[in-house]
Coordinates of C-alpha atoms in Angstrom, one line a residue:
M15 CA 42.7 90.4 155.6
S16 CA 44.2 91.0 152.1
L17 CA 47.5 90.6 150.5
T18 CA 49.3 93.2 148.3
P19 CA 49.6 92.6 144.7
S20 CA 53.4 92.1 145.7
D21 CA 52.6 89.6 148.4
T22 CA 50.2 87.6 146.4
A23 CA 52.8 87.4 143.3
H24 CA 55.2 86.5 145.8
V25 CA 53.0 83.5 147.1
L26 CA 51.9 82.2 143.7
L27 CA 55.6 82.2 142.4
A28 CA 56.7 80.3 145.7
L29 CA 53.6 77.7 145.1
V30 CA 54.4 77.2 141.3
V31 CA 58.0 76.5 142.1
L32 CA 57.4 74.3 145.2
A33 CA 54.9 72.2 143.1
T34 CA 57.3 72.3 140.2
C35 CA 60.1 71.1 141.8
A36 CA 58.1 68.5 143.7
H37 CA 56.5 66.8 140.7
G38 CA 59.5 67.0 138.9
V39 CA 62.1 65.3 141.1
G40 CA 59.1 63.2 142.3
H41 CA 58.8 62.0 138.3
V42 CA 62.4 61.3 137.9
F43 CA 62.3 58.9 141.3
K44 CA 59.5 57.1 139.9
R45 CA 60.8 56.5 136.9
L46 CA 63.6 55.1 138.6
R47 CA 61.4 52.8 140.5
Q48 CA 61.7 54.6 143.5
P49 CA 58.8 56.2 146.1
Q50 CA 57.5 59.5 144.6
V51 CA 57.0 60.6 147.9
I52 CA 61.0 60.5 148.4
G53 CA 61.4 62.8 145.1
E54 CA 59.1 65.3 146.4
I55 CA 61.1 65.7 149.5
V56 CA 64.0 66.1 147.6
G57 CA 63.0 68.6 145.2
G58 CA 61.9 70.6 148.3
L59 CA 65.3 69.8 150.0
L60 CA 67.0 71.6 146.6
L61 CA 65.1 74.9 147.5
G62 CA 66.1 74.9 151.0
P63 CA 69.1 75.9 153.0
T64 CA 71.1 72.6 151.9
V65 CA 71.1 73.4 148.4
L66 CA 69.6 76.9 147.3
G67 CA 70.5 78.1 150.5
R68 CA 74.5 77.3 150.1
I69 CA 74.6 78.3 146.3
S70 CA 72.6 81.6 146.8
P71 CA 71.3 82.6 150.5
E72 CA 69.8 85.7 149.4
A73 CA 67.9 83.9 146.7
Q74 CA 66.5 81.1 149.3
H75 CA 65.7 83.6 151.7
W76 CA 63.3 85.8 149.4
L77 CA 61.9 82.8 147.8
L78 CA 60.7 81.3 150.8
P79 CA 61.1 83.8 153.6
P80 CA 60.5 82.7 157.4
D81 CA 58.2 84.9 158.3
G82 CA 56.0 87.8 156.8
P83 CA 52.6 87.2 154.5
T84 CA 54.3 84.7 152.1
A85 CA 55.4 82.6 155.3
A86 CA 51.9 82.7 156.8
V87 CA 50.2 81.7 153.7
L88 CA 52.4 78.8 153.0
G89 CA 52.0 77.7 156.5
A90 CA 48.6 77.4 155.6
F91 CA 49.0 75.4 152.6
Y92 CA 51.7 73.4 154.3
Q93 CA 48.7 72.4 157.2
I94 CA 46.1 71.6 154.7
G95 CA 48.5 69.3 152.8
L96 CA 48.9 67.8 156.0
L97 CA 45.6 67.0 156.8
L98 CA 44.8 66.1 153.3
L99 CA 47.6 63.7 153.6
V100 CA 46.2 62.2 156.8
W101 CA 42.7 62.4 155.3
L102 CA 44.2 59.8 152.3
T103 CA 45.5 57.6 154.9
G104 CA 42.4 56.9 156.7
S105 CA 40.7 56.6 153.4
E106 CA 43.1 53.8 152.6
L107 CA 42.3 51.9 156.1
R108 CA 39.8 49.7 155.0
T109 CA 39.5 46.1 156.9
S110 CA 38.7 43.2 154.5
D111 CA 38.3 39.4 155.2
A112 CA 41.3 38.3 155.7
G113 CA 40.3 34.3 156.0
S114 CA 43.1 32.2 156.5
E115 CA 45.6 34.8 157.2
R116 CA 44.1 35.6 160.3
R117 CA 46.5 34.2 162.3
T118 CA 49.4 35.8 160.5
I119 CA 48.2 39.0 160.9
G120 CA 47.3 38.7 164.5
S121 CA 50.6 37.3 165.4
V122 CA 52.6 40.4 163.1
A123 CA 50.8 42.8 164.2
V124 CA 51.5 41.9 168.1
S125 CA 55.0 41.5 167.4
G126 CA 55.6 44.1 164.9
L127 CA 53.9 46.7 167.0
V128 CA 54.8 45.7 170.8
L129 CA 58.0 44.8 170.5
P130 CA 59.5 47.8 168.5
F131 CA 57.4 50.6 170.5
A132 CA 58.9 48.9 173.8
C133 CA 62.5 48.7 172.5
G134 CA 62.0 52.3 171.3
L135 CA 60.8 53.2 174.9
A136 CA 63.5 51.2 176.3
V137 CA 66.3 53.1 174.4
A138 CA 64.9 56.5 174.7
Q139 CA 65.6 56.1 178.6
V140 CA 69.2 56.0 178.3
L141 CA 69.3 59.3 175.9
D142 CA 69.8 62.8 176.9
P143 CA 66.2 64.4 176.3
G144 CA 68.1 67.8 175.9
E145 CA 69.8 66.5 172.6
L146 CA 66.6 65.6 171.1
S147 CA 63.3 67.4 172.5
G148 CA 62.1 70.8 172.0
P149 CA 60.9 73.7 174.2
T150 CA 57.7 71.4 175.3
G151 CA 59.2 68.2 175.2
S152 CA 59.4 66.0 178.1
P153 CA 61.4 62.5 178.8
A154 CA 57.7 60.8 178.5
T155 CA 56.9 62.6 175.3
L156 CA 60.2 62.0 173.9
A157 CA 60.1 58.5 174.7
L158 CA 56.5 57.9 173.1
V159 CA 57.9 59.5 170.0
F160 CA 61.1 57.8 169.7
G161 CA 59.1 54.4 170.3
M162 CA 56.2 55.2 167.8
A163 CA 59.0 56.2 165.2
I164 CA 60.6 52.4 165.5
A165 CA 57.1 51.0 165.2
I166 CA 55.3 53.2 162.6
T167 CA 54.2 51.5 159.3
S168 CA 53.4 53.4 156.1
V169 CA 50.0 52.2 154.4
P170 CA 50.2 55.0 151.5
V171 CA 53.7 54.2 150.4
I172 CA 53.2 50.3 150.6
S173 CA 50.1 50.1 148.9
R174 CA 51.9 52.3 146.1
I175 CA 54.8 50.0 145.7
M176 CA 52.7 47.0 145.7
L177 CA 50.4 48.8 143.1
D178 CA 53.6 49.5 140.7
L179 CA 54.6 45.9 141.3
D180 CA 51.4 44.1 140.7
V181 CA 51.5 42.5 144.1
L182 CA 48.2 44.3 145.4
G183 CA 45.6 42.0 145.8
T184 CA 47.8 39.0 146.6
R185 CA 47.9 37.1 150.0
F186 CA 51.2 38.8 150.5
S187 CA 49.3 42.3 150.2
R188 CA 46.6 41.4 152.3
I189 CA 48.6 40.5 155.2
V190 CA 50.7 43.7 154.7
L191 CA 47.8 46.0 154.5
A192 CA 46.0 44.6 157.4
V193 CA 48.7 44.6 159.8
A194 CA 49.5 48.3 158.7
V195 CA 46.0 49.3 159.1
V196 CA 46.2 48.2 162.5
E197 CA 49.3 49.7 163.6
D198 CA 48.6 53.2 162.3
V199 CA 45.2 53.4 164.1
V200 CA 47.1 52.3 167.2
L201 CA 50.1 54.7 166.8
Y202 CA 47.8 57.5 165.8
V203 CA 45.8 57.3 169.0
I204 CA 48.9 57.6 170.8
L205 CA 50.4 60.5 168.9
A206 CA 47.1 62.3 169.6
I207 CA 47.6 61.7 173.5
V208 CA 51.4 62.8 173.4
L209 CA 50.3 65.9 171.5
G210 CA 47.4 66.6 173.8
V211 CA 49.8 66.2 177.0
A212 CA 52.2 68.6 175.5
Q213 CA 50.0 71.2 174.7
A214 CA 48.1 71.1 178.3
E215 CA 52.0 71.4 179.8
T216 CA 52.2 74.7 177.5
S217 CA 50.9 77.9 179.0
D218 CA 48.5 78.5 175.9
P219 CA 46.1 75.1 175.9
H220 CA 43.2 75.2 173.7
G221 CA 39.6 73.8 173.6
L222 CA 37.6 71.9 176.3
W223 CA 40.9 70.8 178.0
S224 CA 41.5 74.9 178.5
L225 CA 37.8 75.2 180.1
I226 CA 38.8 72.8 183.0
G227 CA 41.8 74.8 184.3
T228 CA 44.0 72.8 185.7
D229 CA 47.7 72.0 185.3
S230 CA 47.3 68.7 186.9
L231 CA 49.9 66.2 184.6
P232 CA 48.0 63.0 185.6
L233 CA 44.7 64.7 184.7
A234 CA 46.1 65.8 181.6
V235 CA 46.9 62.0 180.8
V236 CA 43.6 60.6 181.6
Y237 CA 41.8 63.3 179.7
F238 CA 43.8 63.2 176.6
T239 CA 43.9 59.2 176.6
A240 CA 40.2 58.9 176.9
V241 CA 39.1 61.6 174.6
P242 CA 41.0 60.2 171.7
L243 CA 39.5 56.5 172.3
V244 CA 36.3 57.8 172.4
F245 CA 36.0 59.9 169.7
L246 CA 37.7 57.4 167.7
L247 CA 35.2 54.5 168.7
V248 CA 32.1 56.7 168.2
T249 CA 33.3 58.2 165.1
T250 CA 34.2 54.3 163.5
R251 CA 31.0 53.1 164.8
W252 CA 28.9 56.6 163.4
G253 CA 30.9 58.3 161.2
P254 CA 30.4 56.5 157.9
R255 CA 26.1 56.5 158.7
L256 CA 26.2 60.2 159.5
F257 CA 28.1 60.7 156.4
A258 CA 25.9 58.7 154.5
A259 CA 22.7 60.4 156.1
L260 CA 23.9 63.8 155.7
S261 CA 24.9 62.9 151.9
R262 CA 21.2 61.8 151.5
C263 CA 19.3 64.5 153.1
A264 CA 17.4 66.8 151.0
F265 CA 18.2 69.9 152.8
N266 CA 21.9 69.5 152.3
V267 CA 22.1 72.3 150.1
L268 CA 26.2 72.1 150.2
N269 CA 26.0 68.5 149.1
L270 CA 23.3 69.1 146.3
Q271 CA 25.2 71.9 144.8
S272 CA 28.7 70.4 145.2
P273 CA 29.4 66.9 146.7
L274 CA 33.2 67.6 146.6
A275 CA 32.6 70.8 148.9
F276 CA 30.5 68.7 151.2
R277 CA 33.4 66.4 151.5
I278 CA 36.0 68.9 152.1
S279 CA 33.7 70.6 154.8
F280 CA 33.1 67.3 156.5
V281 CA 36.7 66.8 156.7
F282 CA 37.2 70.3 158.0
L283 CA 34.5 70.0 160.2
L284 CA 36.0 67.0 162.4
C285 CA 39.5 68.4 162.4
A286 CA 37.8 71.6 163.9
G287 CA 36.0 69.5 166.2
C288 CA 39.1 67.9 167.6
I289 CA 40.6 71.4 168.4
G290 CA 37.4 72.1 170.3
L291 CA 38.1 68.8 172.2
G292 CA 41.7 69.9 172.7
I293 CA 43.4 67.2 170.8
D294 CA 45.1 67.5 167.4
P295 CA 43.3 68.2 164.0
I296 CA 45.3 65.1 162.2
F297 CA 43.2 63.1 164.2
G298 CA 40.0 64.3 162.7
A299 CA 41.5 64.0 159.4
L300 CA 42.1 60.5 160.1
V301 CA 38.7 59.5 161.2
A302 CA 37.3 61.6 158.6
G303 CA 39.1 59.7 155.8
M304 CA 37.9 56.2 157.4
S305 CA 34.0 57.9 157.6
T306 CA 33.9 58.8 154.0
A307 CA 35.9 55.7 152.7
G308 CA 33.5 53.6 154.8
A309 CA 30.1 55.4 153.5
S310 CA 31.2 55.3 149.9
A311 CA 31.9 51.4 150.5
T312 CA 28.3 50.9 152.2
G313 CA 26.3 53.3 149.6
A314 CA 28.1 50.8 146.9
S315 CA 26.9 47.6 148.3
A316 CA 23.4 49.1 148.9
T317 CA 23.2 50.4 145.6
G318 CA 24.2 47.1 144.1
A319 CA 22.0 45.1 146.2
S320 CA 19.2 47.2 145.4
A321 CA 20.1 46.9 141.5
A322 CA 20.7 43.0 141.9
G323 CA 17.3 42.9 143.7
A324 CA 15.5 44.7 140.8
S325 CA 16.7 42.5 138.1
A326 CA 16.3 39.1 140.0
T327 CA 12.6 39.6 140.4
G328 CA 11.0 38.3 137.7
A329 CA 7.8 36.3 137.5
G330 CA 4.2 37.4 137.7
A331 CA 2.7 41.1 137.2
S332 CA 3.1 41.9 140.6
A333 CA 6.7 40.6 140.6
A334 CA 7.2 42.9 137.7
A335 CA 5.9 45.6 139.2
G336 CA 8.1 45.3 142.3
A337 CA 11.3 44.9 139.8
S338 CA 10.0 48.2 138.2
A339 CA 9.5 50.0 141.4
A340 CA 12.8 48.8 142.7
A341 CA 14.8 49.6 140.0
A342 CA 13.5 53.2 139.9
S343 CA 14.4 53.9 143.3
A344 CA 17.7 52.4 142.4
V345 CA 18.3 55.3 139.5
P346 CA 18.9 58.1 142.1
A347 CA 20.8 55.8 144.4
G348 CA 22.9 54.9 141.7
E349 CA 23.5 58.7 140.7
A350 CA 24.1 59.6 144.3
A351 CA 26.6 56.7 144.9
A352 CA 28.3 57.5 141.3
A353 CA 28.4 61.8 142.7
A354 CA 30.2 60.5 146.2
G355 CA 32.7 58.5 144.1
S356 CA 33.3 61.0 141.8
S357 CA 33.6 63.6 144.5
H358 CA 36.0 61.2 146.3
Q359 CA 38.3 60.6 143.3
T360 CA 38.3 64.6 142.7
L361 CA 39.4 65.6 146.1
R362 CA 42.0 62.6 145.9
S363 CA 43.3 63.8 142.6
V364 CA 43.4 67.2 143.9
S365 CA 45.2 66.4 147.0
L366 CA 47.7 64.2 145.3
G367 CA 48.1 66.4 142.4
F368 CA 49.1 69.9 144.7
F369 CA 48.8 70.1 148.3
V370 CA 50.4 67.0 149.4
P371 CA 53.3 67.6 147.0
V372 CA 53.5 70.8 148.4
Y373 CA 53.4 69.6 151.6
F374 CA 56.3 67.3 151.2
A375 CA 58.4 69.8 149.2
I376 CA 57.8 72.6 152.4
V377 CA 59.1 69.3 154.7
G378 CA 62.2 69.3 152.5
V379 CA 62.7 72.6 152.8
K380 CA 62.7 72.4 156.5
L381 CA 65.5 70.2 156.4
D382 CA 68.7 71.9 156.9
L383 CA 71.3 68.7 156.4
A384 CA 74.5 71.1 156.9
R385 CA 73.4 72.2 160.3
H386 CA 70.9 69.6 161.8
L387 CA 72.0 66.3 160.7
D388 CA 74.2 64.6 163.3
L389 CA 75.0 61.6 161.3
V390 CA 76.6 59.7 164.0
F391 CA 73.1 59.5 165.8
F392 CA 71.4 58.8 162.4
C393 CA 73.2 56.1 161.2
W394 CA 73.0 54.2 164.7
F395 CA 69.3 55.1 164.9
L396 CA 68.7 54.2 161.4
V397 CA 70.3 50.5 161.8
F398 CA 68.2 50.0 165.4
A399 CA 65.2 50.9 163.7
C400 CA 65.4 48.9 160.7
V401 CA 66.7 45.8 162.7
V402 CA 64.4 46.0 165.4
K403 CA 61.1 46.2 163.0
L404 CA 62.4 43.6 160.6
V405 CA 63.3 40.9 163.4
S406 CA 60.0 41.5 165.3
V407 CA 58.0 41.1 162.2
W408 CA 60.2 38.3 161.0
A409 CA 59.5 36.9 164.4
G410 CA 55.6 37.4 164.7
A411 CA 55.5 35.9 160.8
A412 CA 57.5 32.8 161.8
V413 CA 55.6 32.2 164.9
A414 CA 52.5 32.2 162.6
G415 CA 53.9 29.4 160.4
E416 CA 55.2 31.7 157.5
S417 CA 58.1 30.5 155.5
R418 CA 61.5 32.2 156.1
G419 CA 61.1 33.9 152.4
S420 CA 57.8 35.0 153.2
A421 CA 58.5 36.3 156.9
F422 CA 61.3 38.2 155.2
H423 CA 59.3 39.8 152.5
L424 CA 56.6 40.7 155.4
A425 CA 59.4 42.3 157.3
V426 CA 60.9 44.3 154.7
A427 CA 57.5 45.5 153.8
M428 CA 56.4 46.7 157.0
N429 CA 59.9 48.4 157.7
A430 CA 58.8 51.4 155.1
R431 CA 57.7 54.3 157.2
G432 CA 56.9 56.8 154.5
G433 CA 54.1 59.2 154.9
P434 CA 53.1 58.6 158.7
G435 CA 56.8 58.8 159.9
I436 CA 57.0 62.0 158.2
V437 CA 53.6 62.8 159.8
L438 CA 55.0 62.3 163.1
A439 CA 58.1 64.3 162.6
S440 CA 56.1 67.4 161.2
T441 CA 53.6 67.3 164.0
A442 CA 56.1 66.7 166.8
L443 CA 58.2 69.4 165.4
Q444 CA 55.1 71.7 165.1
A445 CA 53.9 70.9 168.5
Q446 CA 57.8 71.7 170.0
I447 CA 58.3 68.2 171.2
I448 CA 61.2 67.4 169.4
N449 CA 64.1 69.7 168.0
E450 CA 65.1 70.1 164.3
D451 CA 68.2 67.5 164.6
F452 CA 65.4 64.9 165.8
F453 CA 63.0 66.0 163.1
T454 CA 65.8 65.8 160.5
A455 CA 66.6 62.2 161.7
L456 CA 62.9 61.0 161.5
V457 CA 62.5 62.4 157.8
L458 CA 65.4 60.5 157.0
L459 CA 64.7 57.4 158.4
S460 CA 61.0 57.4 156.7
M461 CA 62.7 58.4 153.4
V462 CA 65.6 55.5 153.6
T463 CA 63.2 52.7 154.6
S464 CA 60.6 53.4 152.3
Q465 CA 63.6 52.9 149.5
I466 CA 64.8 50.2 150.9
A467 CA 61.4 48.4 151.1
G468 CA 61.1 49.4 147.3
V469 CA 64.1 48.2 146.4
F470 CA 64.3 45.0 148.0
L471 CA 60.4 43.7 147.0
G472 CA 61.1 45.1 143.2
R473 CA 63.9 42.6 143.2
A474 CA 62.1 39.8 144.8
V475 CA 59.1 40.1 142.1
R476 CA 61.5 40.3 139.3
A477 CA 63.4 37.2 140.5
G478 CA 59.8 35.3 141.1
R479 CA 60.5 35.2 145.1
L480 CA 57.3 37.4 145.6
P481 CA 54.7 36.2 143.2
T482 CA 52.6 38.9 141.5
K483 CA 48.6 39.1 141.2
A484 CA 48.6 37.7 137.9
A485 CA 50.7 34.9 138.6
Q486 CA 49.2 33.8 141.7
P487 CA 45.9 31.8 141.5
P488 CA 42.6 33.0 143.4
P489 CA 42.2 31.9 146.8
E490 CA 40.0 28.5 147.3
P491 CA 36.9 29.6 148.8
A492 CA 35.6 28.1 152.5
A493 CA 33.3 25.1 152.7
R494 CA 30.4 27.2 154.0
H495 CA 30.7 29.5 150.8
R496 CA 31.0 26.7 148.5
P497 CA 27.6 26.9 145.8
P498 CA 24.9 24.5 147.0
R499 CA 25.5 22.6 143.4
V500 CA 29.1 21.8 144.2
Q501 CA 27.8 20.4 147.8
Q502 CA 25.3 18.3 146.3
E503 CA 27.5 16.9 144.2
Q504 CA 29.9 15.8 146.8
L505 CA 26.7 14.5 148.7

């Protein structure tokens, strides 16, 4: 299928306007020390029915029509932007050696995830499902989405906020990111289950589930619980090794010609594999990000070890020969690692430079605050979500022995929902689990909580209550990691 010249021009113009508004308003928000993602959504909001549609409905309908070839192509860009955003999220989900913070991480992860999720489930039981659910939504799936909206935390947004404030790399940031990684992985698994159960209840199931040929809800719950968990465990264990092995394969023509094309294809293949299993493709994008990031880290460490081994070998003719051979073998490994790192950075730059801003702008276009914003519901929903999350995280940090100030800073940071909250809203609306009123409330919740986190943490840094990386001394190494010379002096 090909587009006519007029349709092509229409699509290109729409993409240029979306990208320009997203980056323009995002830049303004960045200069105001606000999360850039909020500005990108506001840029789309200006082009949607909320602003442009009120000023000139004909112009808004022509620029961004709800159907036709332009709408179909923009829908494809929207979906690709969503998958790349989740891939970026997965690439940020890296575990680190937390050391002495493990007690705080464990306590905050349990209290900050279980308590908000349980409170969300409880409150959802007293709500009228008809006011929030979509055509395929049910009381069970709506309650799960409600619980996830209360419990979710944004890794990309809070990482960017801490980077801008020079907090990344401190003890505070290590705790926040470690807890956020655990929460996001668990909630993405729950989201995959919810989306799978929702599509199983429709008349048009897809993938492996459609071949089973049954409409049993208990069997659907078992299937869509087991399959995402098994898929996550397998890809977490073997995904980085598989990606690294394919990258080194001499017959991988795609990687030899373009490591960037191979990386994109790997992401899309895992997404297509999830669709084949009957689960949502965003789960494939998540594990693809975890796999490619893990493979890059493994390759870098292996290259560094090879180079160190080559330079450390030193005495005698045989040792010199061994060092030369090791160095020679490390050269192509180093080149491969450099190419992998470059392709990862290129895909990240292209995603954040075009596809993800266009996705956020289209999310803003979908918002119709005049018709789909229930102000009363949003106000109590915002207060409830913030209070439950703040109290839960603060309590977990206090139980772990954190000071009141440290516990409060952790609670504010973990309250930012950002990108993952918007992904939850987008996918739930796309699966018709929720209606546009609840979609609007979820997006606004993610925007407001991200702004709150940025403002409060920025003030804490400027007031000296939250130490920056430059002001915080490096952590003292544990006794078992001390150099032998120090141990001998103590003896």
